[in-house]
mmCIF file of C-alpha atoms in Angstrom:
data_model
loop_
_atom_site.group_PDB
_atom_site.id
_atom_site.type_symbol
_atom_site.label_atom_id
_atom_site.label_comp_id
_atom_site.label_asym_id
_atom_site.label_seq_id
_atom_site.Cartn_x
_atom_site.Cartn_y
_atom_site.Cartn_z
ATOM 1 C CA UNK A 1 4.630 -15.519 -19.999
ATOM 2 C CA UNK A 2 6.182 -12.129 -19.314
ATOM 3 C CA UNK A 3 9.339 -11.109 -21.151
ATOM 4 C CA UNK A 4 11.958 -8.735 -19.780
ATOM 5 C CA UNK A 5 12.427 -5.627 -21.922
ATOM 6 C CA UNK A 6 15.189 -3.041 -22.298
ATOM 7 C CA UNK A 7 14.798 0.704 -22.604
ATOM 8 C CA UNK A 8 17.947 1.013 -24.696
ATOM 9 C CA UNK A 9 19.770 -1.156 -27.214
ATOM 10 C CA UNK A 10 21.878 -3.870 -25.649
ATOM 11 C CA UNK A 11 24.687 -5.524 -27.614
ATOM 12 C CA UNK A 12 26.000 -8.936 -26.667
ATOM 13 C CA UNK A 13 29.172 -10.277 -28.230
ATOM 14 C CA UNK A 14 29.178 -14.073 -28.606
ATOM 15 C CA UNK A 15 30.642 -16.990 -30.562
ATOM 16 C CA UNK A 16 28.487 -19.037 -32.925
ATOM 17 C CA UNK A 17 28.868 -22.566 -31.565
ATOM 18 C CA UNK A 18 28.594 -24.052 -35.073
ATOM 19 C CA UNK A 19 30.841 -21.771 -37.115
ATOM 20 C CA UNK A 20 33.194 -20.410 -34.440
ATOM 21 C CA UNK A 21 32.619 -16.907 -35.809
ATOM 22 C CA UNK A 22 32.042 -13.949 -33.524
ATOM 23 C CA UNK A 23 28.604 -12.334 -33.674
ATOM 24 C CA UNK A 24 26.893 -9.298 -32.234
ATOM 25 C CA UNK A 25 23.359 -9.789 -30.946
ATOM 26 C CA UNK A 26 21.554 -6.457 -30.736
ATOM 27 C CA UNK A 27 18.456 -6.288 -28.516
ATOM 28 C CA UNK A 28 15.985 -3.428 -28.585
ATOM 29 C CA UNK A 29 13.133 -3.362 -26.052
ATOM 30 C CA UNK A 30 13.607 -7.057 -25.328
ATOM 31 C CA UNK A 31 13.492 -8.000 -29.017
ATOM 32 C CA UNK A 32 16.373 -9.332 -31.099
ATOM 33 C CA UNK A 33 16.719 -6.506 -33.589
ATOM 34 C CA UNK A 34 19.849 -7.659 -35.410
ATOM 35 C CA UNK A 35 22.375 -10.463 -35.534
ATOM 36 C CA UNK A 36 25.583 -9.964 -37.447
ATOM 37 C CA UNK A 37 29.053 -11.455 -37.812
ATOM 38 C CA UNK A 38 31.697 -9.090 -36.471
ATOM 39 C CA UNK A 39 35.446 -8.947 -35.929
ATOM 40 C CA UNK A 40 36.770 -11.813 -33.848
ATOM 41 C CA UNK A 41 36.847 -10.959 -30.167
ATOM 42 C CA UNK A 42 37.164 -12.876 -26.958
ATOM 43 C CA UNK A 43 33.773 -13.800 -25.492
ATOM 44 C CA UNK A 44 32.456 -15.949 -22.659
ATOM 45 C CA UNK A 45 29.183 -16.522 -24.513
ATOM 46 C CA UNK A 46 28.175 -18.991 -27.201
ATOM 47 C CA UNK A 47 25.058 -18.868 -29.346
ATOM 48 C CA UNK A 48 23.253 -21.780 -30.983
ATOM 49 C CA UNK A 49 19.895 -22.757 -32.376
ATOM 50 C CA UNK A 50 17.159 -23.489 -29.844
ATOM 51 C CA UNK A 51 17.159 -27.110 -28.737
ATOM 52 C CA UNK A 52 14.520 -29.537 -30.032
ATOM 53 C CA UNK A 53 13.441 -32.457 -27.833
ATOM 54 C CA UNK A 54 11.216 -35.046 -29.524
ATOM 55 C CA UNK A 55 10.634 -37.083 -26.360
ATOM 56 C CA UNK A 56 9.637 -35.406 -23.095
ATOM 57 C CA UNK A 57 7.519 -37.512 -20.710
ATOM 58 C CA UNK A 58 7.658 -34.859 -18.033
ATOM 59 C CA UNK A 59 9.993 -32.387 -16.370
ATOM 60 C CA UNK A 60 10.731 -30.808 -12.973
ATOM 61 C CA UNK A 61 7.956 -32.561 -11.038
ATOM 62 C CA UNK A 62 5.372 -32.346 -13.836
ATOM 63 C CA UNK A 63 4.240 -35.666 -15.323
ATOM 64 C CA UNK A 64 2.731 -35.504 -18.804
ATOM 65 C CA UNK A 65 1.276 -38.980 -18.208
ATOM 66 C CA UNK A 66 -0.668 -38.173 -15.067
ATOM 67 C CA UNK A 67 -4.427 -37.880 -15.791
ATOM 68 C CA UNK A 68 -4.601 -35.001 -13.294
ATOM 69 C CA UNK A 69 -2.284 -32.949 -15.540
ATOM 70 C CA UNK A 70 -3.456 -29.333 -15.797
ATOM 71 C CA UNK A 71 -2.977 -26.572 -18.327
ATOM 72 C CA UNK A 72 -0.945 -24.632 -15.754
ATOM 73 C CA UNK A 73 1.315 -27.671 -15.331
ATOM 74 C CA UNK A 74 2.079 -27.494 -19.045
ATOM 75 C CA UNK A 75 2.759 -23.757 -18.895
ATOM 76 C CA UNK A 76 5.148 -24.337 -15.980
ATOM 77 C CA UNK A 77 6.850 -27.234 -17.801
ATOM 78 C CA UNK A 78 7.302 -25.059 -20.875
ATOM 79 C CA UNK A 79 8.890 -22.300 -18.789
ATOM 80 C CA UNK A 80 11.301 -24.786 -17.238
ATOM 81 C CA UNK A 81 12.250 -26.291 -20.603
ATOM 82 C CA UNK A 82 12.899 -22.811 -22.000
ATOM 83 C CA UNK A 83 15.244 -22.192 -19.073
ATOM 84 C CA UNK A 84 17.121 -25.292 -20.257
ATOM 85 C CA UNK A 85 17.413 -23.990 -23.835
ATOM 86 C CA UNK A 86 14.621 -26.172 -25.269
ATOM 87 C CA UNK A 87 12.504 -24.023 -27.581
ATOM 88 C CA UNK A 88 10.619 -26.844 -29.336
ATOM 89 C CA UNK A 89 9.467 -30.007 -27.609
ATOM 90 C CA UNK A 90 7.083 -32.918 -28.018
ATOM 91 C CA UNK A 91 5.177 -33.888 -24.851
ATOM 92 C CA UNK A 92 5.317 -37.669 -24.926
ATOM 93 C CA UNK A 93 2.225 -39.623 -23.915
ATOM 94 C CA UNK A 94 2.913 -43.286 -23.218
ATOM 95 C CA UNK A 95 0.733 -46.383 -22.871
ATOM 96 C CA UNK A 96 -2.285 -45.768 -20.632
ATOM 97 C CA UNK A 97 -5.999 -46.476 -20.580
ATOM 98 C CA UNK A 98 -7.865 -45.009 -23.545
ATOM 99 C CA UNK A 99 -9.787 -42.696 -21.210
ATOM 100 C CA UNK A 100 -6.641 -41.359 -19.542
ATOM 101 C CA UNK A 101 -4.862 -40.938 -22.862
ATOM 102 C CA UNK A 102 -7.779 -38.960 -24.299
ATOM 103 C CA UNK A 103 -7.904 -36.724 -21.224
ATOM 104 C CA UNK A 104 -4.148 -36.039 -21.229
ATOM 105 C CA UNK A 105 -4.049 -35.290 -24.951
ATOM 106 C CA UNK A 106 -6.962 -32.877 -24.651
ATOM 107 C CA UNK A 107 -5.343 -31.073 -21.706
ATOM 108 C CA UNK A 108 -2.162 -30.539 -23.723
ATOM 109 C CA UNK A 109 -4.206 -29.216 -26.644
ATOM 110 C CA UNK A 110 -6.166 -26.868 -24.370
ATOM 111 C CA UNK A 111 -2.909 -25.514 -22.936
ATOM 112 C CA UNK A 112 -1.708 -24.747 -26.459
ATOM 113 C CA UNK A 113 -4.919 -22.889 -27.240
ATOM 114 C CA UNK A 114 -4.701 -20.875 -24.024
ATOM 115 C CA UNK A 115 -1.040 -19.812 -24.212
ATOM 116 C CA UNK A 116 0.690 -18.676 -27.408
ATOM 117 C CA UNK A 117 4.218 -19.386 -26.140
ATOM 118 C CA UNK A 118 3.209 -22.920 -25.145
ATOM 119 C CA UNK A 119 1.648 -23.412 -28.561
ATOM 120 C CA UNK A 120 4.816 -22.211 -30.294
ATOM 121 C CA UNK A 121 7.015 -24.491 -28.174
ATOM 122 C CA UNK A 122 4.818 -27.587 -28.455
ATOM 123 C CA UNK A 123 4.990 -28.132 -32.186
ATOM 124 C CA UNK A 124 3.676 -31.663 -31.802
ATOM 125 C CA UNK A 125 2.838 -34.509 -29.439
ATOM 126 C CA UNK A 126 4.682 -37.841 -29.437
ATOM 127 C CA UNK A 127 2.372 -40.820 -28.818
ATOM 128 C CA UNK A 128 4.643 -43.595 -27.517
ATOM 129 C CA UNK A 129 2.231 -46.500 -27.235
ATOM 130 C CA UNK A 130 -0.143 -48.219 -26.849
ATOM 131 C CA UNK A 131 0.674 -49.719 -30.282
ATOM 132 C CA UNK A 132 3.876 -51.431 -29.162
ATOM 133 C CA UNK A 133 5.090 -54.925 -28.269
ATOM 134 C CA UNK A 134 3.730 -56.481 -25.092
ATOM 135 C CA UNK A 135 6.732 -58.817 -24.832
ATOM 136 C CA UNK A 136 8.928 -58.616 -21.740
ATOM 137 C CA UNK A 137 11.983 -56.502 -22.391
ATOM 138 C CA UNK A 138 10.464 -54.865 -25.444
ATOM 139 C CA UNK A 139 7.600 -53.226 -23.557
ATOM 140 C CA UNK A 140 9.974 -51.814 -20.962
ATOM 141 C CA UNK A 141 8.002 -50.267 -18.099
ATOM 142 C CA UNK A 142 4.840 -49.778 -20.175
ATOM 143 C CA UNK A 143 1.712 -51.318 -18.636
ATOM 144 C CA UNK A 144 0.990 -54.536 -20.566
ATOM 145 C CA UNK A 145 -2.754 -54.448 -19.898
ATOM 146 C CA UNK A 146 -3.152 -51.361 -22.077
ATOM 147 C CA UNK A 147 -0.876 -52.406 -24.956
ATOM 148 C CA UNK A 148 -2.676 -53.256 -28.202
ATOM 149 C CA UNK A 149 -2.124 -53.621 -31.966
ATOM 150 C CA UNK A 150 -2.196 -50.499 -34.163
ATOM 151 C CA UNK A 151 -5.771 -49.261 -34.460
ATOM 152 C CA UNK A 152 -6.457 -46.373 -36.827
ATOM 153 C CA UNK A 153 -9.968 -45.786 -35.487
ATOM 154 C CA UNK A 154 -8.631 -45.422 -31.942
ATOM 155 C CA UNK A 155 -5.713 -43.294 -33.107
ATOM 156 C CA UNK A 156 -8.178 -40.970 -34.853
ATOM 157 C CA UNK A 157 -9.976 -40.475 -31.535
ATOM 158 C CA UNK A 158 -6.658 -39.666 -29.890
ATOM 159 C CA UNK A 159 -5.845 -37.214 -32.679
ATOM 160 C CA UNK A 160 -9.215 -35.494 -32.333
ATOM 161 C CA UNK A 161 -8.675 -35.054 -28.598
ATOM 162 C CA UNK A 162 -5.219 -33.628 -29.341
ATOM 163 C CA UNK A 163 -6.579 -31.127 -31.849
ATOM 164 C CA UNK A 164 -4.415 -32.682 -34.585
ATOM 165 C CA UNK A 165 -1.242 -32.133 -32.528
ATOM 166 C CA UNK A 166 0.024 -35.737 -32.630
ATOM 167 C CA UNK A 167 2.941 -35.598 -35.053
ATOM 168 C CA UNK A 168 4.937 -38.690 -33.996
ATOM 169 C CA UNK A 169 3.657 -42.139 -33.062
ATOM 170 C CA UNK A 170 5.896 -44.989 -31.880
ATOM 171 C CA UNK A 171 4.812 -48.476 -32.955
ATOM 172 C CA UNK A 172 6.098 -52.047 -33.092
ATOM 173 C CA UNK A 173 6.125 -52.984 -36.813
ATOM 174 C CA UNK A 174 5.559 -56.684 -36.080
ATOM 175 C CA UNK A 175 2.060 -56.026 -34.721
ATOM 176 C CA UNK A 176 -0.850 -57.068 -36.916
ATOM 177 C CA UNK A 177 -2.051 -54.202 -39.105
ATOM 178 C CA UNK A 178 1.174 -52.201 -38.696
ATOM 179 C CA UNK A 179 1.851 -51.686 -42.406
ATOM 180 C CA UNK A 180 -1.641 -50.375 -43.085
ATOM 181 C CA UNK A 181 -1.399 -48.162 -39.997
ATOM 182 C CA UNK A 182 1.914 -46.684 -41.166
ATOM 183 C CA UNK A 183 0.416 -45.841 -44.554
ATOM 184 C CA UNK A 184 -2.538 -44.150 -42.832
ATOM 185 C CA UNK A 185 -0.221 -42.132 -40.599
ATOM 186 C CA UNK A 186 1.901 -40.940 -43.491
ATOM 187 C CA UNK A 187 -1.146 -39.946 -45.535
ATOM 188 C CA UNK A 188 -2.244 -37.842 -42.547
ATOM 189 C CA UNK A 189 1.172 -36.175 -41.999
ATOM 190 C CA UNK A 190 2.091 -38.178 -38.890
ATOM 191 C CA UNK A 191 5.633 -39.474 -38.502
ATOM 192 C CA UNK A 192 6.052 -43.122 -37.528
ATOM 193 C CA UNK A 193 8.874 -44.210 -35.252
ATOM 194 C CA UNK A 194 9.973 -47.791 -34.587
ATOM 195 C CA UNK A 195 10.283 -48.593 -30.907
ATOM 196 C CA UNK A 196 9.478 -51.017 -28.080
ATOM 197 C CA UNK A 197 9.614 -53.738 -30.685
ATOM 198 C CA UNK A 198 10.986 -57.176 -31.504
ATOM 199 C CA UNK A 199 10.487 -56.828 -35.264
ATOM 200 C CA UNK A 200 12.591 -59.037 -37.499
ATOM 201 C CA UNK A 201 14.591 -57.827 -40.503
ATOM 202 C CA UNK A 202 11.720 -58.182 -42.942
ATOM 203 C CA UNK A 203 9.309 -56.357 -40.637
ATOM 204 C CA UNK A 204 11.740 -53.477 -40.067
ATOM 205 C CA UNK A 205 12.389 -53.168 -43.797
ATOM 206 C CA UNK A 206 8.667 -53.268 -44.569
ATOM 207 C CA UNK A 207 8.017 -50.527 -42.000
ATOM 208 C CA UNK A 208 10.695 -48.331 -43.584
ATOM 209 C CA UNK A 209 9.355 -49.017 -47.063
ATOM 210 C CA UNK A 210 5.875 -48.073 -45.848
ATOM 211 C CA UNK A 211 7.123 -44.741 -44.506
ATOM 212 C CA UNK A 212 8.605 -45.171 -41.013
ATOM 213 C CA UNK A 213 11.005 -42.275 -40.399
ATOM 214 C CA UNK A 214 12.537 -42.633 -36.943
ATOM 215 C CA UNK A 215 13.863 -45.030 -34.339
ATOM 216 C CA UNK A 216 12.594 -44.328 -30.819
ATOM 217 C CA UNK A 217 15.444 -44.326 -28.244
ATOM 218 C CA UNK A 218 17.487 -46.777 -30.324
ATOM 219 C CA UNK A 219 19.220 -49.356 -28.140
ATOM 220 C CA UNK A 220 16.473 -49.241 -25.515
ATOM 221 C CA UNK A 221 13.008 -50.772 -25.445
ATOM 222 C CA UNK A 222 14.519 -54.161 -26.321
ATOM 223 C CA UNK A 223 15.382 -57.204 -24.153
ATOM 224 C CA UNK A 224 18.754 -57.273 -22.399
ATOM 225 C CA UNK A 225 19.724 -60.292 -24.516
ATOM 226 C CA UNK A 226 19.309 -60.314 -28.305
ATOM 227 C CA UNK A 227 20.554 -62.649 -31.065
ATOM 228 C CA UNK A 228 24.077 -61.698 -32.140
ATOM 229 C CA UNK A 229 22.755 -60.992 -35.642
ATOM 230 C CA UNK A 230 20.415 -60.247 -37.131
ATOM 231 C CA UNK A 231 18.589 -58.198 -34.525
ATOM 232 C CA UNK A 232 16.369 -55.134 -34.431
ATOM 233 C CA UNK A 233 19.199 -52.749 -33.487
ATOM 234 C CA UNK A 234 21.433 -53.760 -36.402
ATOM 235 C CA UNK A 235 18.459 -53.655 -38.782
ATOM 236 C CA UNK A 236 17.608 -50.076 -37.805
ATOM 237 C CA UNK A 237 21.223 -48.975 -38.037
ATOM 238 C CA UNK A 238 21.381 -50.499 -41.519
ATOM 239 C CA UNK A 239 18.230 -48.676 -42.663
ATOM 240 C CA UNK A 240 19.751 -45.495 -44.095
ATOM 241 C CA UNK A 241 16.337 -43.823 -44.301
ATOM 242 C CA UNK A 242 15.792 -43.911 -40.531
ATOM 243 C CA UNK A 243 16.769 -41.091 -38.201
ATOM 244 C CA UNK A 244 18.139 -42.522 -34.962
ATOM 245 C CA UNK A 245 16.917 -40.967 -31.715
ATOM 246 C CA UNK A 246 19.232 -41.843 -28.835
ATOM 247 C CA UNK A 247 19.376 -41.018 -25.136
ATOM 248 C CA UNK A 248 22.905 -39.834 -24.406
ATOM 249 C CA UNK A 249 22.617 -39.534 -20.628
ATOM 250 C CA UNK A 250 25.481 -41.978 -20.025
ATOM 251 C CA UNK A 251 23.075 -44.422 -18.379
ATOM 252 C CA UNK A 252 20.784 -45.822 -21.068
ATOM 253 C CA UNK A 253 23.527 -46.942 -23.456
ATOM 254 C CA UNK A 254 27.340 -47.182 -23.200
ATOM 255 C CA UNK A 255 29.721 -44.786 -24.919
ATOM 256 C CA UNK A 256 30.684 -47.403 -27.514
ATOM 257 C CA UNK A 257 27.081 -47.727 -28.643
ATOM 258 C CA UNK A 258 26.533 -43.972 -28.824
ATOM 259 C CA UNK A 259 29.737 -43.596 -30.833
ATOM 260 C CA UNK A 260 28.695 -46.338 -33.265
ATOM 261 C CA UNK A 261 25.280 -44.744 -33.850
ATOM 262 C CA UNK A 262 26.754 -41.269 -34.389
ATOM 263 C CA UNK A 263 29.373 -42.610 -36.821
ATOM 264 C CA UNK A 264 26.756 -44.593 -38.720
ATOM 265 C CA UNK A 265 23.887 -42.100 -38.850
ATOM 266 C CA UNK A 266 25.790 -38.807 -39.048
ATOM 267 C CA UNK A 267 23.310 -35.935 -39.424
ATOM 268 C CA UNK A 268 20.457 -38.396 -38.957
ATOM 269 C CA UNK A 269 21.426 -38.727 -35.293
ATOM 270 C CA UNK A 270 18.986 -36.949 -32.988
ATOM 271 C CA UNK A 271 19.468 -36.883 -29.239
ATOM 272 C CA UNK A 272 16.399 -36.908 -27.006
ATOM 273 C CA UNK A 273 16.106 -36.651 -23.243
ATOM 274 C CA UNK A 274 13.232 -39.123 -22.708
ATOM 275 C CA UNK A 275 12.932 -37.119 -19.489
ATOM 276 C CA UNK A 276 10.378 -38.026 -16.852
ATOM 277 C CA UNK A 277 8.925 -35.748 -14.200
ATOM 278 C CA UNK A 278 11.921 -36.715 -12.054
ATOM 279 C CA UNK A 279 14.230 -34.535 -14.148
ATOM 280 C CA UNK A 280 15.194 -31.660 -11.878
ATOM 281 C CA UNK A 281 14.083 -33.507 -8.713
ATOM 282 C CA UNK A 282 16.282 -34.619 -5.764
ATOM 283 C CA UNK A 283 17.265 -38.293 -5.298
ATOM 284 C CA UNK A 284 14.715 -40.483 -3.525
ATOM 285 C CA UNK A 285 11.821 -42.913 -3.882
ATOM 286 C CA UNK A 286 8.913 -41.824 -6.056
ATOM 287 C CA UNK A 287 5.631 -43.113 -7.426
ATOM 288 C CA UNK A 288 5.561 -43.120 -11.206
ATOM 289 C CA UNK A 289 3.100 -43.972 -13.952
ATOM 290 C CA UNK A 290 6.098 -45.632 -15.617
ATOM 291 C CA UNK A 291 6.967 -48.621 -13.468
ATOM 292 C CA UNK A 292 5.096 -47.869 -10.220
ATOM 293 C CA UNK A 293 7.553 -47.228 -7.367
ATOM 294 C CA UNK A 294 10.886 -46.041 -8.744
ATOM 295 C CA UNK A 295 14.215 -45.031 -7.281
ATOM 296 C CA UNK A 296 16.063 -41.915 -8.416
ATOM 297 C CA UNK A 297 19.701 -42.173 -7.355
ATOM 298 C CA UNK A 298 22.370 -39.483 -7.099
ATOM 299 C CA UNK A 299 23.651 -40.385 -10.581
ATOM 300 C CA UNK A 300 20.131 -39.586 -11.869
ATOM 301 C CA UNK A 301 19.399 -43.189 -12.768
ATOM 302 C CA UNK A 302 15.670 -44.006 -12.566
ATOM 303 C CA UNK A 303 15.007 -47.689 -11.907
ATOM 304 C CA UNK A 304 11.995 -49.772 -10.897
ATOM 305 C CA UNK A 305 12.239 -50.578 -7.178
ATOM 306 C CA UNK A 306 11.168 -54.196 -7.679
ATOM 307 C CA UNK A 307 13.564 -54.647 -10.637
ATOM 308 C CA UNK A 308 16.653 -52.473 -9.979
ATOM 309 C CA UNK A 309 18.239 -53.365 -13.321
ATOM 310 C CA UNK A 310 15.266 -52.088 -15.333
ATOM 311 C CA UNK A 311 15.339 -48.393 -16.213
ATOM 312 C CA UNK A 312 12.049 -46.524 -15.982
ATOM 313 C CA UNK A 313 12.730 -43.430 -18.026
ATOM 314 C CA UNK A 314 15.356 -40.742 -17.650
ATOM 315 C CA UNK A 315 16.080 -37.888 -15.263
ATOM 316 C CA UNK A 316 18.532 -35.773 -17.231
ATOM 317 C CA UNK A 317 17.670 -32.819 -19.425
ATOM 318 C CA UNK A 318 18.638 -32.479 -23.084
ATOM 319 C CA UNK A 319 21.352 -30.040 -21.963
ATOM 320 C CA UNK A 320 22.843 -32.713 -19.715
ATOM 321 C CA UNK A 321 22.743 -35.190 -22.598
ATOM 322 C CA UNK A 322 24.751 -32.700 -24.661
ATOM 323 C CA UNK A 323 27.243 -32.308 -21.807
ATOM 324 C CA UNK A 324 27.726 -36.094 -21.661
ATOM 325 C CA UNK A 325 28.558 -36.274 -25.372
ATOM 326 C CA UNK A 326 31.213 -33.592 -24.976
ATOM 327 C CA UNK A 327 32.767 -34.662 -21.669
ATOM 328 C CA UNK A 328 32.900 -38.303 -22.800
ATOM 329 C CA UNK A 329 34.767 -37.181 -25.936
ATOM 330 C CA UNK A 330 32.040 -38.463 -28.230
ATOM 331 C CA UNK A 331 31.418 -35.100 -29.913
ATOM 332 C CA UNK A 332 32.577 -31.503 -30.002
ATOM 333 C CA UNK A 333 30.372 -28.727 -28.673
ATOM 334 C CA UNK A 334 29.272 -27.932 -32.236
ATOM 335 C CA UNK A 335 28.494 -31.574 -33.049
ATOM 336 C CA UNK A 336 26.637 -32.221 -29.802
ATOM 337 C CA UNK A 337 24.577 -29.029 -30.077
ATOM 338 C CA UNK A 338 23.711 -29.927 -33.673
ATOM 339 C CA UNK A 339 22.433 -33.357 -32.591
ATOM 340 C CA UNK A 340 20.265 -31.614 -30.009
ATOM 341 C CA UNK A 341 18.878 -28.967 -32.332
ATOM 342 C CA UNK A 342 19.739 -28.741 -36.039
ATOM 343 C CA UNK A 343 19.244 -32.398 -36.949
ATOM 344 C CA UNK A 344 15.726 -32.618 -35.527
ATOM 345 C CA UNK A 345 14.799 -29.184 -36.896
ATOM 346 C CA UNK A 346 15.989 -30.090 -40.387
ATOM 347 C CA UNK A 347 14.073 -33.384 -40.285
ATOM 348 C CA UNK A 348 10.858 -31.654 -39.249
ATOM 349 C CA UNK A 349 11.313 -28.950 -41.875
ATOM 350 C CA UNK A 350 11.846 -31.633 -44.517
ATOM 351 C CA UNK A 351 8.800 -33.630 -43.461
ATOM 352 C CA UNK A 352 6.471 -30.676 -42.890
ATOM 353 C CA UNK A 353 6.331 -27.644 -45.131
ATOM 354 C CA UNK A 354 4.437 -25.878 -42.342
ATOM 355 C CA UNK A 355 7.311 -26.308 -39.917
ATOM 356 C CA UNK A 356 9.287 -23.139 -39.514
ATOM 357 C CA UNK A 357 12.977 -24.028 -39.152
ATOM 358 C CA UNK A 358 12.952 -21.488 -36.360
ATOM 359 C CA UNK A 359 16.156 -19.669 -37.186
ATOM 360 C CA UNK A 360 14.969 -17.021 -34.735
ATOM 361 C CA UNK A 361 14.978 -19.553 -31.882
ATOM 362 C CA UNK A 362 18.400 -19.156 -30.336
ATOM 363 C CA UNK A 363 20.103 -19.854 -27.038
ATOM 364 C CA UNK A 364 22.862 -17.762 -25.516
ATOM 365 C CA UNK A 365 24.941 -19.846 -23.124
ATOM 366 C CA UNK A 366 28.253 -20.324 -21.360
ATOM 367 C CA UNK A 367 30.364 -23.493 -21.409
ATOM 368 C CA UNK A 368 33.061 -24.081 -18.795
ATOM 369 C CA UNK A 369 34.266 -27.426 -20.135
ATOM 370 C CA UNK A 370 31.940 -29.427 -17.892
ATOM 371 C CA UNK A 371 28.582 -27.692 -17.741
ATOM 372 C CA UNK A 372 26.402 -25.500 -19.942
ATOM 373 C CA UNK A 373 24.726 -22.506 -18.363
ATOM 374 C CA UNK A 374 21.867 -20.948 -20.299
ATOM 375 C CA UNK A 375 21.900 -17.148 -20.144
ATOM 376 C CA UNK A 376 19.129 -16.093 -22.534
ATOM 377 C CA UNK A 377 16.607 -17.844 -24.770
ATOM 378 C CA UNK A 378 15.101 -16.025 -27.732
ATOM 379 C CA UNK A 379 12.027 -17.328 -29.518
ATOM 380 C CA UNK A 380 10.585 -15.506 -32.519
ATOM 381 C CA UNK A 381 13.084 -12.705 -31.725
ATOM 382 C CA UNK A 382 11.601 -12.228 -28.221
ATOM 383 C CA UNK A 383 13.452 -12.995 -24.985
ATOM 384 C CA UNK A 384 11.436 -15.761 -23.304
ATOM 385 C CA UNK A 385 14.016 -16.619 -20.639
ATOM 386 C CA UNK A 386 16.804 -14.686 -19.016
ATOM 387 C CA UNK A 387 18.971 -15.869 -16.143
ATOM 388 C CA UNK A 388 18.843 -13.480 -13.222
#
């Protein structure tokens, strides 16, 4: 990827979206040379840490679950995500045939080898299935014929194809062999997330005790009707050790649920986009690996044509999820941006000593009270995106 450079120093005055303090960003030949707090001044620009998205199924017409995925597709997807302020993301590979999964994982790995910026942005891969529940409601739009119990031997093949890049795996803790599988994952530095599951209280608690770290899109991947209590949502909320990943697009869960999760989990709340390739696409009817024929409406709801009430992924970016939190009065700009960046970055840094907290990954943006407009994205001090 080419980066724009400057012949002379360029100083940009901006407001730190977390602290509210005014900063000067000094660029020299396209590189961030200095960043310093300065006297308070009026500015139209905010600056925040680069966004981290742990669940990206696809973006802007590119489907990470299509076996015909190419390395160039991944480069293009990375460029688009950078334009949206996402500097670290996890391509998410969902339930598929073993052959297709192996091919997709290897393509992602090859793209990382071939392009240094892609490799720096894709810190890990999220394997969401096939080790999930096959029950209706819990499996969501995942293809039941490929769903299976946790299998370490098969996972090892997936990991080999991915060049060791799989860092998160979503499983249903009630499946036979789940506890042993979780222990194996943790001993091999792979995070385990609970999702697409109907686990009972004991099974959730056992998964946490065994090392499960996250909840995959909490509030989704469960039947529309659950017992009042106990149920798998309450049990995950009650597990203080679990980070809660939630989709805050205003479609997957209501405001009251999002508010309850944020209040309960605090800095363990991580927002994810769960974006599909339909993110960035116009409304219409599409063919999708997730759910077959799907409808994307003008509100950016993606639903299965044959079952209009069943969502088949998301079509809003992480930026749009942040906007929803703010405009629905669920969080301030600082709080929403933290849930989209800092919280995930701090979790990864805590879990992996090799993870750089990426303090040099920053986003310069404008906020008009309704929408965020990304102006510049800096990764490893280099400008990797700049709005024309």
